[in-house]
Amino acid sequence: MSRARALLSFDLEEFDIPTEFGRALPEREQIEVTLAGLRRLTALLRERGIVSTFFATAVFAMRAREEIRSLGESQEIASHGYAHTGFSPADPARSKEILEEVTGKPILGYRSPRFRPVADHLLQKAGYLYNSSEHPTFLPGRYCRLFAPRKAYRKGGLLQIPVSVSPWIRFPFFWLAFKNTPPPLFRAAAAWTLAESGYLLLVFHPWEFADLAGYGLPRWISSPCGPELLDRLASFLDWLGARARFTTVADFAADFLSR
């Protein structure tokens, strides 16, 4: 049997989450906070030789062109829409065009900000290969998608690759669960899901690895952060790398479609 796959992904966006708690930041500060976390994160990925996928907004890419271009030399860049706040039907195509201009490479994947539903025909028309906008779990105050498919599947001309959740209880492998679940329990759920699904698609944000004190965020969002969170991620990636092979979401999609 082929080795399980680890699909590490990051939503590379403006640090706008303080606006949800009553504090609006200037766009430049939003970009700088994300860049601070990105620098720490990419140093870890280089050190470990890990490939991953960064779903970047076009706004972030336009404000940090050199960083995005450099990142695209070793990691997959995919689209996270035009901006993290707001949506128009033109955004998937517009963001793809901008990201391709910045990186000089084809953009194959899309993930909508905050996992908002997006019409497949917009993605197909724009020329995307896969969509990773589904989070098939229950997130209080956001969405309940407990009956959505858990695993990758074809839908028309598009490959749908939901973010991983465990069998049965649909434990989510995303940033909030990683922060707020004891590491032994998170690893146990990851091992269970790897064995059952053959792959694990996880989601984080580069801004989590910046220092988040002083932004008025609740502890369940801001703690741990910065170097402490980076150390926790490094330990988890060492554990995961002993059980699965890291690959980009685009490479996983290509292998899936070639079956």
Tab-separated table of C-alpha atoms in Angstrom:
chain	number	residue	atom	x	y	z
A	1	MET	CA	0.000	0.000	0.000
A	2	SER	CA	1.325	3.481	-0.864
A	3	ARG	CA	2.403	5.755	1.953
A	4	ALA	CA	-0.148	8.173	3.379
A	5	ARG	CA	-0.001	11.819	2.289
A	6	ALA	CA	0.274	14.908	4.488
A	7	LEU	CA	-1.189	18.021	2.848
A	8	LEU	CA	-0.086	21.016	4.885
A	9	SER	CA	-1.871	24.219	3.872
A	10	PHE	CA	-1.831	27.846	4.988
A	11	ASP	CA	-4.332	30.608	4.261
A	12	LEU	CA	-2.069	33.551	3.426
A	13	GLU	CA	-4.238	36.584	4.001
A	14	GLU	CA	-4.519	39.998	5.566
A	15	PHE	CA	-4.554	39.865	9.383
A	16	ASP	CA	-8.123	41.123	9.603
A	17	ILE	CA	-9.451	38.919	12.388
A	18	PRO	CA	-9.283	41.751	14.983
A	19	THR	CA	-12.127	43.454	13.090
A	20	GLU	CA	-14.405	40.625	14.241
A	21	PHE	CA	-13.730	41.780	17.804
A	22	GLY	CA	-14.148	45.496	17.270
A	23	ARG	CA	-10.643	46.560	16.313
A	24	ALA	CA	-9.944	47.625	12.737
A	25	LEU	CA	-6.287	47.674	11.688
A	26	PRO	CA	-4.730	49.638	8.829
A	27	GLU	CA	-4.091	47.416	5.832
A	28	ARG	CA	-0.317	47.920	6.085
A	29	GLU	CA	-0.333	46.620	9.666
A	30	GLN	CA	-2.443	43.626	8.617
A	31	ILE	CA	0.162	42.784	5.974
A	32	GLU	CA	3.111	43.286	8.335
A	33	VAL	CA	1.678	40.981	11.007
A	34	THR	CA	1.166	38.240	8.428
A	35	LEU	CA	4.680	38.761	7.041
A	36	ALA	CA	6.180	38.441	10.529
A	37	GLY	CA	4.513	35.070	10.994
A	38	LEU	CA	5.335	34.000	7.440
A	39	ARG	CA	9.064	34.559	7.971
A	40	ARG	CA	9.090	32.312	11.031
A	41	LEU	CA	6.990	29.694	9.315
A	42	THR	CA	9.006	29.505	6.093
A	43	ALA	CA	12.231	29.160	8.083
A	44	LEU	CA	10.752	26.044	9.713
A	45	LEU	CA	9.593	24.599	6.389
A	46	ARG	CA	13.038	25.157	4.850
A	47	GLU	CA	14.751	23.569	7.829
A	48	ARG	CA	12.521	20.487	7.629
A	49	GLY	CA	12.466	20.325	3.803
A	50	ILE	CA	8.653	20.331	3.825
A	51	VAL	CA	6.503	21.247	0.828
A	52	SER	CA	3.082	22.774	1.413
A	53	THR	CA	0.377	24.892	-0.200
A	54	PHE	CA	-0.244	28.575	0.505
A	55	PHE	CA	-3.699	29.861	-0.439
A	56	ALA	CA	-2.955	33.566	-0.922
A	57	THR	CA	-5.312	36.475	-1.416
A	58	ALA	CA	-4.554	38.701	-4.371
A	59	VAL	CA	-4.459	41.720	-2.056
A	60	PHE	CA	-1.712	40.149	0.033
A	61	ALA	CA	0.219	39.121	-3.083
A	62	MET	CA	0.092	42.643	-4.494
A	63	ARG	CA	1.353	44.114	-1.207
A	64	ALA	CA	4.113	41.523	-0.754
A	65	ARG	CA	5.195	40.683	-4.304
A	66	GLU	CA	8.782	39.701	-3.581
A	67	GLU	CA	7.817	37.478	-0.671
A	68	ILE	CA	5.146	35.692	-2.719
A	69	ARG	CA	7.448	35.245	-5.694
A	70	SER	CA	10.159	33.795	-3.460
A	71	LEU	CA	7.677	31.565	-1.635
A	72	GLY	CA	6.430	30.180	-4.941
A	73	GLU	CA	9.890	28.860	-5.765
A	74	SER	CA	9.593	26.118	-3.133
A	75	GLN	CA	5.889	25.937	-2.207
A	76	GLU	CA	2.619	25.768	-4.112
A	77	ILE	CA	0.736	29.058	-4.351
A	78	ALA	CA	-3.042	28.753	-4.765
A	79	SER	CA	-5.845	31.321	-4.593
A	80	HIS	CA	-7.627	32.484	-1.453
A	81	GLY	CA	-9.762	34.937	-3.391
A	82	TYR	CA	-9.161	38.585	-4.156
A	83	ALA	CA	-9.429	39.920	-0.585
A	84	HIS	CA	-10.157	38.208	2.709
A	85	THR	CA	-13.191	40.418	3.305
A	86	GLY	CA	-15.972	40.654	0.723
A	87	PHE	CA	-16.663	38.678	-2.441
A	88	SER	CA	-17.786	39.277	-6.004
A	89	PRO	CA	-18.325	36.675	-8.754
A	90	ALA	CA	-15.277	38.072	-10.565
A	91	ASP	CA	-12.946	37.341	-7.638
A	92	PRO	CA	-11.875	33.761	-8.510
A	93	ALA	CA	-10.769	34.728	-12.020
A	94	ARG	CA	-9.302	38.062	-10.960
A	95	SER	CA	-7.283	36.563	-8.104
A	96	LYS	CA	-5.955	33.776	-10.334
A	97	GLU	CA	-4.791	36.284	-12.926
A	98	ILE	CA	-3.006	38.435	-10.334
A	99	LEU	CA	-1.347	35.502	-8.583
A	100	GLU	CA	-0.111	34.096	-11.881
A	101	GLU	CA	1.329	37.483	-12.790
A	102	VAL	CA	3.096	37.789	-9.421
A	103	THR	CA	4.447	34.227	-9.247
A	104	GLY	CA	4.972	33.514	-12.935
A	105	LYS	CA	3.381	30.103	-12.374
A	106	PRO	CA	-0.034	28.527	-13.026
A	107	ILE	CA	-2.498	28.736	-10.144
A	108	LEU	CA	-4.435	25.473	-9.902
A	109	GLY	CA	-6.332	25.607	-6.615
A	110	TYR	CA	-8.902	27.788	-4.877
A	111	ARG	CA	-10.078	28.111	-1.277
A	112	SER	CA	-12.662	30.737	-0.430
A	113	PRO	CA	-12.077	33.017	2.577
A	114	ARG	CA	-13.702	31.655	5.746
A	115	PHE	CA	-14.825	28.597	3.731
A	116	ARG	CA	-17.689	30.509	2.158
A	117	PRO	CA	-19.605	28.534	-0.496
A	118	VAL	CA	-18.496	29.386	-4.032
A	119	ALA	CA	-20.192	28.420	-7.300
A	120	ASP	CA	-18.278	25.692	-9.109
A	121	HIS	CA	-18.982	27.206	-12.506
A	122	LEU	CA	-17.025	30.330	-11.516
A	123	LEU	CA	-14.000	28.204	-10.679
A	124	GLN	CA	-14.285	26.073	-13.804
A	125	LYS	CA	-14.629	29.132	-16.004
A	126	ALA	CA	-11.501	30.616	-14.408
A	127	GLY	CA	-9.566	27.413	-15.119
A	128	TYR	CA	-9.014	25.953	-11.660
A	129	LEU	CA	-8.169	22.272	-11.237
A	130	TYR	CA	-9.407	21.866	-7.667
A	131	ASN	CA	-11.514	23.536	-4.976
A	132	SER	CA	-10.654	23.263	-1.274
A	133	SER	CA	-13.431	25.466	0.090
A	134	GLU	CA	-15.384	22.810	1.978
A	135	HIS	CA	-14.949	22.282	5.716
A	136	PRO	CA	-17.255	19.342	6.491
A	137	THR	CA	-17.751	19.829	10.213
A	138	PHE	CA	-19.710	21.944	12.703
A	139	LEU	CA	-18.215	25.291	13.697
A	140	PRO	CA	-20.538	27.127	16.120
A	141	GLY	CA	-21.564	30.528	14.862
A	142	ARG	CA	-20.218	29.839	11.375
A	143	TYR	CA	-21.614	26.756	9.659
A	144	CYS	CA	-22.886	23.203	10.083
A	145	ARG	CA	-21.721	20.869	7.312
A	146	LEU	CA	-21.839	17.557	9.091
A	147	PHE	CA	-23.314	15.751	6.088
A	148	ALA	CA	-20.964	17.122	3.423
A	149	PRO	CA	-18.474	14.646	1.883
A	150	ARG	CA	-15.323	14.149	3.948
A	151	LYS	CA	-12.973	12.942	1.221
A	152	ALA	CA	-11.815	14.195	-2.166
A	153	TYR	CA	-14.302	13.656	-4.986
A	154	ARG	CA	-14.960	14.769	-8.552
A	155	LYS	CA	-17.837	17.076	-9.289
A	156	GLY	CA	-18.222	17.895	-12.941
A	157	GLY	CA	-14.893	19.121	-14.229
A	158	LEU	CA	-13.617	20.131	-10.798
A	159	LEU	CA	-11.910	18.122	-8.069
A	160	GLN	CA	-13.282	18.914	-4.611
A	161	ILE	CA	-10.751	18.453	-1.800
A	162	PRO	CA	-12.381	19.184	1.577
A	163	VAL	CA	-10.262	20.026	4.592
A	164	SER	CA	-9.784	16.827	6.582
A	165	VAL	CA	-12.031	15.830	9.440
A	166	SER	CA	-11.970	12.542	11.306
A	167	PRO	CA	-14.409	9.688	10.714
A	168	TRP	CA	-17.586	9.600	12.790
A	169	ILE	CA	-17.127	12.591	15.096
A	170	ARG	CA	-15.728	14.846	12.337
A	171	PHE	CA	-12.937	16.252	14.444
A	172	PRO	CA	-11.523	19.155	12.375
A	173	PHE	CA	-7.848	19.442	11.470
A	174	PHE	CA	-7.638	23.187	11.380
A	175	TRP	CA	-5.907	25.938	13.287
A	176	LEU	CA	-8.343	26.394	16.171
A	177	ALA	CA	-8.417	22.681	16.949
A	178	PHE	CA	-4.616	22.552	16.853
A	179	LYS	CA	-4.345	25.415	19.354
A	180	ASN	CA	-7.033	24.227	21.743
A	181	THR	CA	-6.686	20.437	21.750
A	182	PRO	CA	-4.054	18.672	23.876
A	183	PRO	CA	-1.331	17.484	21.455
A	184	PRO	CA	-1.716	13.768	22.324
A	185	LEU	CA	-5.431	13.894	21.455
A	186	PHE	CA	-4.798	15.842	18.242
A	187	ARG	CA	-2.189	13.274	17.176
A	188	ALA	CA	-4.471	10.366	18.010
A	189	ALA	CA	-7.210	11.850	15.821
A	190	ALA	CA	-4.672	12.498	13.054
A	191	ALA	CA	-3.393	8.911	13.162
A	192	TRP	CA	-6.967	7.594	13.012
A	193	THR	CA	-7.823	9.773	10.024
A	194	LEU	CA	-4.587	8.997	8.161
A	195	ALA	CA	-5.242	5.289	8.540
A	196	GLU	CA	-8.846	5.616	7.354
A	197	SER	CA	-8.473	8.201	4.579
A	198	GLY	CA	-4.892	7.758	3.402
A	199	TYR	CA	-4.217	11.490	3.619
A	200	LEU	CA	-4.587	14.462	5.940
A	201	LEU	CA	-5.278	18.038	4.781
A	202	LEU	CA	-4.604	20.593	7.537
A	203	VAL	CA	-5.165	24.370	7.617
A	204	PHE	CA	-3.259	27.112	9.440
A	205	HIS	CA	-2.504	30.840	8.927
A	206	PRO	CA	0.942	32.446	8.816
A	207	TRP	CA	-0.281	35.292	11.058
A	208	GLU	CA	-0.735	32.800	13.904
A	209	PHE	CA	3.048	32.593	14.171
A	210	ALA	CA	3.418	36.329	14.788
A	211	ASP	CA	3.181	37.861	18.250
A	212	LEU	CA	-0.531	38.550	18.754
A	213	ALA	CA	-0.531	40.260	22.151
A	214	GLY	CA	-2.242	43.631	22.160
A	215	TYR	CA	-4.835	42.966	19.454
A	216	GLY	CA	-7.749	42.254	21.786
A	217	LEU	CA	-8.212	38.673	20.614
A	218	PRO	CA	-9.680	36.012	22.913
A	219	ARG	CA	-7.228	33.431	24.233
A	220	TRP	CA	-8.774	30.620	22.220
A	221	ILE	CA	-7.621	32.482	19.096
A	222	SER	CA	-4.386	34.116	20.253
A	223	SER	CA	-2.829	31.507	22.529
A	224	PRO	CA	-0.476	29.952	21.815
A	225	CYS	CA	1.029	32.131	19.095
A	226	GLY	CA	4.448	33.162	17.797
A	227	PRO	CA	7.478	31.009	18.717
A	228	GLU	CA	5.482	28.897	21.185
A	229	LEU	CA	3.022	27.856	18.491
A	230	LEU	CA	5.858	27.347	16.008
A	231	ASP	CA	7.528	24.914	18.416
A	232	ARG	CA	4.265	23.011	18.774
A	233	LEU	CA	3.889	22.849	14.989
A	234	ALA	CA	7.499	21.700	14.535
A	235	SER	CA	6.962	18.839	16.969
A	236	PHE	CA	3.739	17.827	15.239
A	237	LEU	CA	5.330	17.955	11.775
A	238	ASP	CA	8.171	15.712	12.949
A	239	TRP	CA	5.572	13.256	14.227
A	240	LEU	CA	3.506	13.505	11.044
A	241	GLY	CA	6.518	13.201	8.742
A	242	ALA	CA	7.318	9.806	10.255
A	243	ARG	CA	3.868	8.570	9.195
A	244	ALA	CA	3.111	10.340	5.919
A	245	ARG	CA	4.785	11.994	2.941
A	246	PHE	CA	4.358	15.753	2.617
A	247	THR	CA	2.974	16.860	-0.732
A	248	THR	CA	1.270	19.906	-2.202
A	249	VAL	CA	-2.461	19.901	-2.717
A	250	ALA	CA	-1.894	20.282	-6.480
A	251	ASP	CA	0.281	17.156	-6.598
A	252	PHE	CA	-2.310	15.253	-4.586
A	253	ALA	CA	-4.989	16.435	-7.030
A	254	ALA	CA	-2.956	15.346	-10.051
A	255	ASP	CA	-2.408	11.889	-8.554
A	256	PHE	CA	-6.087	11.569	-7.665
A	257	LEU	CA	-7.211	12.503	-11.178
A	258	SER	CA	-4.751	10.089	-12.790
A	259	ARG	CA	-6.322	7.056	-11.110
